[in-house]
PDB file of C-alpha atoms in Angstrom:
ATOM      1  CA  MET A   1     120.172  95.632  81.764  1.00 43.00           C
ATOM      2  CA  THR A   2     119.909  96.799  85.366  1.00 44.00           C
ATOM      3  CA  ASP A   3     120.634  94.717  88.416  1.00 47.00           C
ATOM      4  CA  GLN A   4     117.635  94.121  90.618  1.00 54.00           C
ATOM      5  CA  VAL A   5     118.190  94.019  94.349  1.00 60.00           C
ATOM      6  CA  GLU A   6     116.384  91.175  96.040  1.00 83.00           C
ATOM      7  CA  LEU A   7     113.831  92.408  98.551  1.00 91.00           C
ATOM      8  CA  PRO A   8     114.581  91.230 102.094  1.00 96.00           C
ATOM      9  CA  GLN A   9     111.941  88.798 103.290  1.00 97.00           C
ATOM     10  CA  ILE A  10     111.056  87.311 106.652  1.00 98.00           C
ATOM     11  CA  SER A  11     109.049  84.128 107.059  1.00 98.00           C
ATOM     12  CA  VAL A  12     106.133  83.767 109.429  1.00 98.00           C
ATOM     13  CA  GLU A  13     108.221  81.309 111.446  1.00 98.00           C
ATOM     14  CA  GLU A  14     110.987  83.894 111.797  1.00 98.00           C
ATOM     15  CA  LEU A  15     108.444  86.558 112.827  1.00 98.00           C
ATOM     16  CA  LYS A  16     107.110  84.171 115.467  1.00 98.00           C
ATOM     17  CA  ARG A  17     110.654  83.671 116.788  1.00 98.00           C
ATOM     18  CA  VAL A  18     111.313  87.444 116.825  1.00 97.00           C
ATOM     19  CA  ARG A  19     108.117  87.968 118.810  1.00 97.00           C
ATOM     20  CA  GLU A  20     108.805  85.115 121.247  1.00 97.00           C
ATOM     21  CA  GLU A  21     112.339  86.358 121.898  1.00 97.00           C
ATOM     22  CA  GLY A  22     111.157  89.923 122.406  1.00 96.00           C
ATOM     23  CA  THR A  23     113.449  91.274 119.691  1.00 96.00           C
ATOM     24  CA  PRO A  24     112.561  94.949 119.170  1.00 96.00           C
ATOM     25  CA  HIS A  25     110.568  95.403 115.982  1.00 96.00           C
ATOM     26  CA  VAL A  26     107.587  97.184 114.480  1.00 96.00           C
ATOM     27  CA  LEU A  27     104.994  95.051 112.695  1.00 97.00           C
ATOM     28  CA  LEU A  28     103.426  97.387 110.154  1.00 97.00           C
ATOM     29  CA  ASP A  29     100.142  96.173 108.631  1.00 98.00           C
ATOM     30  CA  VAL A  30      99.456  97.947 105.323  1.00 98.00           C
ATOM     31  CA  ARG A  31      96.043  96.381 104.667  1.00 98.00           C
ATOM     32  CA  GLU A  32      92.903  98.481 104.704  1.00 97.00           C
ATOM     33  CA  GLU A  33      90.858  99.073 107.862  1.00 96.00           C
ATOM     34  CA  HIS A  34      88.049  96.672 106.871  1.00 97.00           C
ATOM     35  CA  GLU A  35      90.642  93.882 106.513  1.00 97.00           C
ATOM     36  CA  TRP A  36      92.203  94.842 109.851  1.00 96.00           C
ATOM     37  CA  LYS A  37      88.825  94.651 111.589  1.00 96.00           C
ATOM     38  CA  PHE A  38      88.298  91.122 110.239  1.00 96.00           C
ATOM     39  CA  ALA A  39      91.722  89.641 111.063  1.00 97.00           C
ATOM     40  CA  ARG A  40      94.988  90.896 112.501  1.00 96.00           C
ATOM     41  CA  ILE A  41      98.184  89.804 114.160  1.00 97.00           C
ATOM     42  CA  GLU A  42      98.214  91.012 117.749  1.00 94.00           C
ATOM     43  CA  GLY A  43     100.549  93.949 118.271  1.00 95.00           C
ATOM     44  CA  ALA A  44     100.625  95.050 114.631  1.00 97.00           C
ATOM     45  CA  ARG A  45     100.228  98.732 113.764  1.00 96.00           C
ATOM     46  CA  LEU A  46      97.739  99.578 111.052  1.00 97.00           C
ATOM     47  CA  LEU A  47      98.983 101.902 108.311  1.00 96.00           C
ATOM     48  CA  PRO A  48      96.842 101.336 105.193  1.00 96.00           C
ATOM     49  CA  LEU A  49      98.579 101.518 101.842  1.00 95.00           C
ATOM     50  CA  SER A  50      95.894 103.963 100.681  1.00 94.00           C
ATOM     51  CA  ARG A  51      96.916 106.352 103.473  1.00 94.00           C
ATOM     52  CA  LEU A  52     100.597 105.965 102.599  1.00 92.00           C
ATOM     53  CA  ALA A  53      99.789 106.742  98.969  1.00 89.00           C
ATOM     54  CA  ARG A  54      98.114 110.025 100.030  1.00 91.00           C
ATOM     55  CA  GLU A  55     100.408 111.157 102.828  1.00 93.00           C
ATOM     56  CA  LEU A  56     103.729 109.456 102.009  1.00 89.00           C
ATOM     57  CA  THR A  57     106.305 109.947 104.764  1.00 90.00           C
ATOM     58  CA  ALA A  58     103.879 112.039 106.850  1.00 91.00           C
ATOM     59  CA  ALA A  59     101.873 108.847 107.434  1.00 92.00           C
ATOM     60  CA  LEU A  60     104.800 106.953 108.957  1.00 92.00           C
ATOM     61  CA  PRO A  61     104.799 106.500 112.740  1.00 90.00           C
ATOM     62  CA  ALA A  62     106.907 109.227 114.335  1.00 91.00           C
ATOM     63  CA  ASP A  63     108.957 106.756 116.358  1.00 92.00           C
ATOM     64  CA  LEU A  64     110.366 104.944 113.307  1.00 93.00           C
ATOM     65  CA  THR A  65     114.048 105.569 112.720  1.00 93.00           C
ATOM     66  CA  PRO A  66     116.336 104.389 109.912  1.00 93.00           C
ATOM     67  CA  ASP A  67     117.605 101.727 112.347  1.00 95.00           C
ATOM     68  CA  SER A  68     114.154 100.422 113.357  1.00 96.00           C
ATOM     69  CA  ARG A  69     113.500  96.791 112.506  1.00 97.00           C
ATOM     70  CA  ILE A  70     110.287  97.023 110.495  1.00 97.00           C
ATOM     71  CA  ILE A  71     108.354  93.982 109.341  1.00 98.00           C
ATOM     72  CA  VAL A  72     105.707  94.921 106.794  1.00 98.00           C
ATOM     73  CA  GLN A  73     102.689  92.683 106.280  1.00 98.00           C
ATOM     74  CA  CYS A  74      99.519  92.589 104.232  1.00 98.00           C
ATOM     75  CA  HIS A  75      97.167  89.829 103.104  1.00 98.00           C
ATOM     76  CA  HIS A  76      99.516  87.774 100.897  1.00 98.00           C
ATOM     77  CA  GLY A  77     102.708  89.849 100.644  1.00 96.00           C
ATOM     78  CA  VAL A  78     102.205  91.964  97.515  1.00 96.00           C
ATOM     79  CA  ARG A  79     101.289  95.340  99.015  1.00 96.00           C
ATOM     80  CA  SER A  80     103.782  94.837 101.817  1.00 97.00           C
ATOM     81  CA  ALA A  81     106.530  94.154  99.265  1.00 97.00           C
ATOM     82  CA  GLN A  82     105.806  97.528  97.654  1.00 96.00           C
ATOM     83  CA  VAL A  83     105.941  99.310 101.006  1.00 96.00           C
ATOM     84  CA  THR A  84     109.098  97.451 102.056  1.00 97.00           C
ATOM     85  CA  ALA A  85     110.862  98.488  98.837  1.00 96.00           C
ATOM     86  CA  TRP A  86     109.739 102.104  99.360  1.00 95.00           C
ATOM     87  CA  LEU A  87     110.911 102.134 102.989  1.00 96.00           C
ATOM     88  CA  ARG A  88     114.302 100.810 101.929  1.00 96.00           C
ATOM     89  CA  GLN A  89     114.567 103.554  99.303  1.00 95.00           C
ATOM     90  CA  LEU A  90     113.904 106.048 102.110  1.00 94.00           C
ATOM     91  CA  GLY A  91     116.813 104.619 104.109  1.00 95.00           C
ATOM     92  CA  PHE A  92     115.010 102.211 106.440  1.00 95.00           C
ATOM     93  CA  LYS A  93     117.684  99.535 106.045  1.00 95.00           C
ATOM     94  CA  ASN A  94     116.006  97.051 108.384  1.00 97.00           C
ATOM     95  CA  ALA A  95     112.641  96.841 106.610  1.00 97.00           C
ATOM     96  CA  PHE A  96     111.499  93.317 105.709  1.00 98.00           C
ATOM     97  CA  ASN A  97     108.512  91.924 103.829  1.00 98.00           C
ATOM     98  CA  LEU A  98     106.502  89.211 105.604  1.00 98.00           C
ATOM     99  CA  THR A  99     106.352  86.387 103.089  1.00 97.00           C
ATOM    100  CA  GLY A 100     102.791  85.169 102.569  1.00 98.00           C
ATOM    101  CA  GLY A 101     101.293  87.861 104.799  1.00 98.00           C
ATOM    102  CA  ILE A 102      98.584  87.310 107.352  1.00 98.00           C
ATOM    103  CA  ASP A 103      97.187  84.436 105.298  1.00 98.00           C
ATOM    104  CA  GLU A 104     100.421  82.472 105.781  1.00 98.00           C
ATOM    105  CA  TRP A 105     100.462  83.462 109.464  1.00 98.00           C
ATOM    106  CA  SER A 106      96.979  81.984 109.870  1.00 98.00           C
ATOM    107  CA  LEU A 107      97.880  78.794 107.990  1.00 98.00           C
ATOM    108  CA  ARG A 108     101.209  78.087 109.694  1.00 98.00           C
ATOM    109  CA  ILE A 109     101.340  79.905 113.018  1.00 98.00           C
ATOM    110  CA  ASP A 110      97.946  80.942 114.408  1.00 97.00           C
ATOM    111  CA  PRO A 111      94.842  79.256 112.984  1.00 97.00           C
ATOM    112  CA  GLY A 112      92.773  81.439 115.309  1.00 97.00           C
ATOM    113  CA  VAL A 113      93.390  84.355 112.935  1.00 97.00           C
ATOM    114  CA  PRO A 114      90.516  84.237 110.427  1.00 97.00           C
ATOM    115  CA  ARG A 115      91.322  83.712 106.752  1.00 97.00           C
ATOM    116  CA  TYR A 116      89.623  85.600 103.951  1.00 95.00           C
TER     117      TYR A 116
END
């Protein structure tokens, strides 16, 4: 039996606090462009999972460093969990999955963000 490491998560409330306090971070949205056009969290950077799958590390923003605080989001948190785990394997020790994704953000933080 192997030990599984629990994936670091961040709640939408914690993300809101990080943003309000101006804590340096990168909000990486791994949804596809059509999803991004419909609804997004202001300030997020789009990096579709499909692009990551093709280009791997070449697709990552050049300004990311192993010390960057990266919060990865998608629609509900599944795709972003995959990307967060991958980033951590690459040495990005401050990568976190946004629990519940943009859907949770819309429900609990900003109802002005459309749900789909």
